[in-house]
Tab-separated table of C-alpha atoms in Angstrom:
chain	number	residue	atom	x	y	z
A	14	MET	CA	-18.810	26.938	-4.079
A	15	SER	CA	-17.596	24.427	-1.541
A	16	LYS	CA	-16.561	25.697	1.861
A	17	LEU	CA	-14.561	22.535	2.385
A	18	VAL	CA	-10.800	22.939	2.201
A	19	LEU	CA	-8.834	19.739	1.801
A	20	THR	CA	-5.048	19.799	1.721
A	21	THR	CA	-2.313	17.210	1.970
A	22	GLU	CA	0.669	17.520	4.282
A	23	GLY	CA	3.535	15.691	2.664
A	24	ASP	CA	2.834	12.085	1.782
A	25	THR	CA	1.385	11.190	5.115
A	26	HIS	CA	-1.453	13.497	6.145
A	27	VAL	CA	-4.689	15.032	4.956
A	28	VAL	CA	-6.088	18.150	6.602
A	29	VAL	CA	-9.740	19.079	6.200
A	30	ARG	CA	-11.052	22.507	7.189
A	31	ARG	CA	-14.690	23.542	7.274
A	32	ARG	CA	-16.724	26.252	8.983
A	33	PHE	CA	-20.132	25.605	10.502
A	34	GLU	CA	-22.791	28.140	11.419
A	35	ALA	CA	-23.249	26.838	14.971
A	36	PRO	CA	-21.236	27.096	18.201
A	37	PRO	CA	-18.480	24.552	18.987
A	38	GLU	CA	-20.745	22.845	21.558
A	39	ALA	CA	-23.270	21.894	18.854
A	40	VAL	CA	-20.671	20.811	16.283
A	41	TYR	CA	-18.826	18.746	18.892
A	42	ARG	CA	-22.041	16.982	19.929
A	43	ALA	CA	-22.853	16.218	16.291
A	44	HIS	CA	-19.502	14.415	16.102
A	45	MET	CA	-19.976	12.446	19.331
A	46	GLU	CA	-23.633	11.489	19.777
A	47	PRO	CA	-24.766	8.478	17.733
A	48	ALA	CA	-28.320	9.818	17.280
A	49	LEU	CA	-26.808	12.873	15.571
A	50	ILE	CA	-23.866	11.169	13.827
A	51	ARG	CA	-26.071	8.771	11.895
A	52	GLN	CA	-28.067	11.683	10.480
A	53	TRP	CA	-25.149	13.175	8.587
A	54	CYS	CA	-22.069	10.932	8.499
A	55	LEU	CA	-23.302	8.842	5.579
A	56	GLY	CA	-21.072	9.504	2.587
A	57	PRO	CA	-22.683	9.186	-0.814
A	58	GLU	CA	-26.397	9.541	-1.467
A	59	GLY	CA	-28.387	6.418	-0.682
A	60	TRP	CA	-26.136	5.089	2.085
A	61	THR	CA	-27.353	4.615	5.656
A	62	MET	CA	-25.675	3.816	8.963
A	63	PRO	CA	-27.569	0.906	10.525
A	64	VAL	CA	-25.043	0.597	13.372
A	65	CYS	CA	-23.586	3.637	15.116
A	66	ILE	CA	-21.733	3.133	18.372
A	67	ASN	CA	-19.669	5.877	19.977
A	68	GLU	CA	-19.075	5.380	23.688
A	69	GLY	CA	-18.240	9.059	24.103
A	70	LYS	CA	-15.416	8.778	26.647
A	71	PRO	CA	-11.627	8.377	26.472
A	72	GLY	CA	-10.901	4.683	25.951
A	73	GLY	CA	-14.416	4.248	24.587
A	74	LYS	CA	-15.147	2.304	21.447
A	75	ILE	CA	-16.388	3.475	18.064
A	76	ARG	CA	-18.156	1.297	15.524
A	77	TYR	CA	-19.910	2.662	12.457
A	78	GLU	CA	-21.468	0.397	9.847
A	79	TRP	CA	-22.626	1.691	6.485
A	80	SER	CA	-24.922	0.034	3.988
A	81	ASN	CA	-25.941	1.013	0.465
A	82	GLY	CA	-29.180	-0.938	0.817
A	83	GLN	CA	-28.153	-3.252	-2.041
A	84	GLY	CA	-25.975	-5.678	-0.130
A	85	GLY	CA	-22.964	-3.362	-0.234
A	86	GLY	CA	-21.397	-2.134	2.948
A	87	PHE	CA	-18.354	-1.821	5.150
A	88	PHE	CA	-17.612	-0.825	8.704
A	89	LEU	CA	-15.207	1.187	10.751
A	90	THR	CA	-13.981	0.521	14.266
A	91	GLY	CA	-11.973	2.789	16.510
A	92	GLU	CA	-11.143	3.984	19.970
A	93	ILE	CA	-11.397	7.415	21.511
A	94	LEU	CA	-8.032	8.564	22.836
A	95	GLU	CA	-8.598	12.075	24.174
A	96	LEU	CA	-11.593	14.349	24.615
A	97	GLU	CA	-11.665	18.042	25.464
A	98	PRO	CA	-15.307	18.983	25.030
A	99	PRO	CA	-16.243	20.979	23.038
A	100	HIS	CA	-12.911	21.722	21.399
A	101	ARG	CA	-10.946	18.600	20.633
A	102	ILE	CA	-11.420	14.933	19.748
A	103	VAL	CA	-8.510	12.553	19.243
A	104	HIS	CA	-9.366	9.073	18.054
A	105	VAL	CA	-7.956	6.218	16.071
A	106	GLU	CA	-9.973	4.420	13.404
A	107	ARG	CA	-9.657	1.729	10.777
A	108	MET	CA	-11.913	0.650	7.935
A	109	HIS	CA	-12.812	-3.007	7.495
A	110	LEU	CA	-13.028	-3.769	3.805
A	111	PRO	CA	-13.257	-6.399	5.301
A	112	GLU	CA	-9.482	-6.575	5.964
A	113	PRO	CA	-8.694	-3.779	8.406
A	114	THR	CA	-6.800	-0.801	6.978
A	115	PRO	CA	-3.836	0.530	8.981
A	116	ASP	CA	-4.814	2.656	11.977
A	117	ASN	CA	-5.670	6.239	11.157
A	118	ARG	CA	-5.126	8.692	14.024
A	119	VAL	CA	-7.503	11.623	13.667
A	120	VAL	CA	-7.320	14.911	15.548
A	121	THR	CA	-10.435	17.061	15.198
A	122	THR	CA	-10.582	20.564	16.682
A	123	PHE	CA	-13.454	23.037	16.941
A	124	VAL	CA	-12.653	26.704	17.471
A	125	ALA	CA	-15.311	29.403	17.952
A	126	ASP	CA	-15.342	31.763	14.979
A	127	GLY	CA	-17.859	34.579	15.439
A	128	THR	CA	-21.258	32.924	15.656
A	129	GLY	CA	-19.872	29.749	14.133
A	130	THR	CA	-17.156	27.144	14.444
A	131	GLN	CA	-14.020	26.525	12.477
A	132	MET	CA	-13.321	22.797	12.343
A	133	THR	CA	-9.938	21.309	11.482
A	134	MET	CA	-9.553	17.564	11.037
A	135	ARG	CA	-6.089	16.144	10.591
A	136	MET	CA	-5.759	12.499	9.650
A	137	SER	CA	-3.206	10.148	8.182
A	138	LEU	CA	-3.215	9.495	4.476
A	139	PRO	CA	-3.683	5.796	3.791
A	140	ASP	CA	-0.924	4.064	1.805
A	141	ALA	CA	-1.440	3.321	-1.892
A	142	GLU	CA	-2.623	-0.226	-1.245
A	143	THR	CA	-5.247	0.928	1.257
A	144	ARG	CA	-6.431	3.740	-0.998
A	145	LYS	CA	-7.039	1.240	-3.797
A	146	ALA	CA	-9.024	-0.955	-1.440
A	147	MET	CA	-11.068	2.007	-0.240
A	148	LEU	CA	-11.818	3.072	-3.806
A	149	ALA	CA	-12.956	-0.445	-4.572
A	150	THR	CA	-15.531	-0.523	-1.761
A	151	GLY	CA	-18.222	0.910	-3.954
A	152	MET	CA	-17.516	4.424	-2.844
A	153	ALA	CA	-16.259	5.208	-6.334
A	154	HIS	CA	-18.887	7.925	-6.514
A	155	GLY	CA	-15.911	10.240	-6.239
A	156	MET	CA	-15.248	9.516	-9.891
A	157	GLU	CA	-17.704	12.124	-11.055
A	158	ALA	CA	-16.007	14.749	-8.929
A	159	SER	CA	-12.668	13.513	-10.272
A	160	TYR	CA	-13.715	14.180	-13.811
A	161	ALA	CA	-15.161	17.554	-12.962
A	162	ARG	CA	-11.716	18.335	-11.569
A	163	LEU	CA	-10.003	16.877	-14.600
A	164	GLU	CA	-12.084	19.227	-16.694
A	165	ARG	CA	-11.026	22.205	-14.604
A	166	VAL	CA	-7.389	21.173	-14.736
A	167	SER	CA	-7.583	20.741	-18.483
A	168	GLY	CA	-9.056	24.227	-18.877
A	169	TRP	CA	-5.629	25.793	-19.252
A	170	ALA	CA	-4.530	23.131	-21.698
A	171	SER	CA	-7.141	24.070	-24.296
B	12	MET	CA	5.809	3.205	-15.621
B	13	SER	CA	9.048	5.080	-16.457
B	14	SER	CA	9.046	8.860	-16.220
B	15	MET	CA	9.284	9.018	-20.029
B	16	GLN	CA	6.223	6.821	-20.409
B	17	ALA	CA	4.443	8.800	-17.719
B	18	ALA	CA	5.195	12.050	-19.571
B	19	GLN	CA	3.943	10.622	-22.862
B	20	SER	CA	0.813	9.353	-21.204
B	21	LEU	CA	0.239	12.781	-19.646
B	22	ASP	CA	0.744	14.453	-23.048
B	23	ARG	CA	-1.868	12.176	-24.562
B	24	THR	CA	-4.246	12.889	-21.711
B	25	PHE	CA	-3.910	16.635	-22.099
B	26	ALA	CA	-4.155	16.467	-25.890
B	27	ALA	CA	-7.342	14.460	-25.494
B	28	LEU	CA	-8.704	16.961	-23.004
B	29	ALA	CA	-7.767	20.014	-25.052
B	30	ASP	CA	-10.914	19.664	-27.150
B	31	PRO	CA	-14.156	21.045	-25.636
B	32	THR	CA	-16.324	18.403	-27.326
B	33	ARG	CA	-14.211	15.672	-25.764
B	34	ARG	CA	-14.452	17.332	-22.365
B	35	ARG	CA	-18.233	17.425	-22.749
B	36	ILE	CA	-18.222	13.743	-23.700
B	37	LEU	CA	-16.314	12.997	-20.483
B	38	ALA	CA	-18.715	15.110	-18.450
B	39	ARG	CA	-21.618	13.146	-19.952
B	40	LEU	CA	-19.896	9.829	-19.174
B	41	ALA	CA	-19.329	10.918	-15.598
B	42	ARG	CA	-23.110	10.463	-15.239
B	43	GLY	CA	-22.879	6.891	-16.492
B	44	GLU	CA	-22.306	4.641	-19.489
B	45	ALA	CA	-23.592	5.849	-22.863
B	46	THR	CA	-23.717	4.564	-26.438
B	47	VAL	CA	-22.107	6.433	-29.330
B	48	ASN	CA	-25.568	7.536	-30.490
B	49	GLN	CA	-26.421	8.882	-27.062
B	50	LEU	CA	-23.126	10.741	-26.948
B	51	ALA	CA	-23.664	12.220	-30.425
B	52	GLU	CA	-27.158	13.484	-29.573
B	53	PRO	CA	-26.354	16.840	-27.929
B	54	PHE	CA	-23.735	17.776	-30.555
B	55	GLN	CA	-24.354	19.060	-34.050
B	56	ILE	CA	-21.662	16.899	-35.548
B	57	SER	CA	-21.700	13.649	-37.444
B	58	GLN	CA	-21.471	10.273	-35.812
B	59	PRO	CA	-18.109	9.522	-37.491
B	60	ALA	CA	-16.762	12.728	-35.935
B	61	ILE	CA	-18.011	11.634	-32.510
B	62	SER	CA	-16.469	8.207	-33.073
B	63	ARG	CA	-13.155	9.926	-33.796
B	64	HIS	CA	-13.345	11.845	-30.501
B	65	ILE	CA	-14.173	8.616	-28.701
B	66	ARG	CA	-11.130	6.940	-30.228
B	67	VAL	CA	-8.858	9.763	-29.043
B	68	LEU	CA	-10.296	9.524	-25.536
B	69	ALA	CA	-9.919	5.742	-25.507
B	70	GLU	CA	-6.297	5.949	-26.716
B	71	ALA	CA	-5.558	8.427	-23.944
B	72	GLY	CA	-6.877	5.843	-21.509
B	73	LEU	CA	-9.666	8.134	-20.361
B	74	ILE	CA	-12.578	5.967	-21.468
B	75	VAL	CA	-13.190	2.302	-22.206
B	76	GLN	CA	-15.660	0.686	-24.600
B	77	ARG	CA	-17.293	-2.684	-24.299
B	78	VAL	CA	-19.101	-4.784	-26.881
B	79	ASP	CA	-22.817	-5.277	-26.372
B	80	GLY	CA	-24.270	-6.903	-29.491
B	81	THR	CA	-23.950	-4.246	-32.177
B	82	ARG	CA	-23.485	-1.456	-29.686
B	83	ARG	CA	-20.204	-0.229	-28.218
B	84	PRO	CA	-21.183	1.581	-25.023
B	85	CYS	CA	-18.504	3.847	-23.489
B	86	ARG	CA	-17.708	4.609	-19.909
B	87	LEU	CA	-15.032	6.439	-17.981
B	88	ALA	CA	-11.873	4.423	-17.408
B	89	PRO	CA	-11.461	3.707	-13.720
B	90	ASP	CA	-7.703	4.282	-13.803
B	91	ALA	CA	-7.652	7.562	-15.706
B	92	LEU	CA	-6.548	9.507	-12.668
B	93	SER	CA	-3.856	8.598	-10.207
B	94	GLU	CA	-5.289	6.592	-7.375
B	95	LEU	CA	-4.207	9.296	-4.924
B	96	ASP	CA	-6.273	11.877	-6.834
B	97	GLN	CA	-9.165	9.457	-6.969
B	98	TYR	CA	-8.910	8.810	-3.260
B	99	LEU	CA	-8.752	12.511	-2.387
B	100	GLU	CA	-11.708	13.267	-4.645
B	101	MET	CA	-13.657	10.392	-3.128
B	102	LEU	CA	-12.890	11.784	0.312
B	103	ARG	CA	-13.815	15.302	-0.752
B	104	GLY	CA	-17.068	14.077	-2.302
B	105	ALA	CA	-18.089	12.107	0.771
B	106	LEU	CA	-17.149	14.894	3.204
B	107	THR	CA	-18.814	17.623	1.154
B	108	ARG	CA	-22.096	15.732	1.196
B	109	ASN	CA	-21.696	14.823	4.873
B	110	TYR	CA	-21.067	18.406	5.938
B	111	GLN	CA	-24.001	19.724	3.893
B	112	ARG	CA	-26.171	17.338	5.893
B	113	LEU	CA	-24.478	18.483	9.112
B	114	ASP	CA	-25.216	22.131	8.157
B	115	GLU	CA	-28.895	21.192	7.843
B	116	LEU	CA	-28.865	19.317	11.141
B	117	LEU	CA	-27.202	22.244	12.950
B	118	ALA	CA	-29.621	24.717	11.361
B	119	SER	CA	-32.606	22.691	12.541
B	120	GLN	CA	-31.159	22.677	16.082
B	121	THR	CA	-30.665	26.460	15.951
B	122	GLU	CA	-34.289	26.958	14.861
B	123	THR	CA	-35.533	25.183	17.959
B	124	LYS	CA	-33.191	27.253	20.068
B	125	THR	CA	-34.044	30.727	18.736
B	126	GLU	CA	-37.470	30.404	20.371
B	127	THR	CA	-35.625	31.055	23.626
B	128	LYS	CA	-33.190	33.731	22.455
B	129	THR	CA	-31.132	36.259	24.453
B	130	GLU	CA	-29.593	33.995	27.010
B	131	THR	CA	-26.005	33.915	28.098
B	132	LYS	CA	-23.872	31.119	26.792
B	133	THR	CA	-24.075	29.039	29.982
B	134	GLU	CA	-27.818	29.424	30.110
B	135	THR	CA	-28.105	28.300	26.512
B	136	LYS	CA	-26.142	25.220	27.363
B	137	THR	CA	-28.296	24.316	30.350
B	138	LYS	CA	-31.423	25.068	28.398
B	139	ARG	CA	-30.359	22.900	25.504
B	140	ARG	CA	-29.485	20.033	27.766
B	141	ARG	CA	-32.918	20.246	29.339
B	142	ARG	CA	-34.556	20.286	25.928
B	143	ASP	CA	-32.716	17.197	24.794
B	144	PRO	CA	-34.818	14.202	23.980
B	145	PRO	CA	-34.260	11.392	26.501
């Protein structure tokens, strides 16, 4: 039962929606403060974020580096474009694999929803070439989920 | 790939997936590479029958086998799904795990806060700022 809703908008965008049981102030901070970011923004099990820089102001720089502890790793750089605490973050980011992927402009909004927060994150969908590169970075852990999905999809075929 | 070829390939994929034993073999392989013997273990069917299922899955491009001495270990084929699906599932997997961790982080912050309940929103904010570690 995943609360995460992931949809595509045409060929160019991905929209992620998720609710959190905490006010927008707390969710916003968790997205902006390095000490908090590196506790959760880690991807698959076993990865860590040895470098986490987020300058926290418009024009400020972002740099996140991930490591799988076995010599594998990649990093992301970006710039903050607009901030409206605690409701909106606009930033641009690119992965370095190590060649930089095309810039991905991400708009993240946090709207109070009862005692919690509804988050919406809208980002650009990387082109086919970039997606292949991203899949090849050792983040292919998604494969298991893929096959679980394949199994669900095939349910009606049996 | 032409649309005709794509349709044939899809037919083969679905035919391969139509069988529950084959779906269970795929689910097992999602956890990692396995030999034919290991795959046969949980099923009450003969090894030749399992080998037949494996052949169907391999022909559908869903799994690949490699030679390791006398063994032929199987694993999921990396290109079985469109790379867009793979990418979206990778993204979903990473985000799902991330946000579970964020839930835990937010819950631990709330625990600290409930000690000083019944404040107005502005007071909570000031309070929290004061309680922040340096």
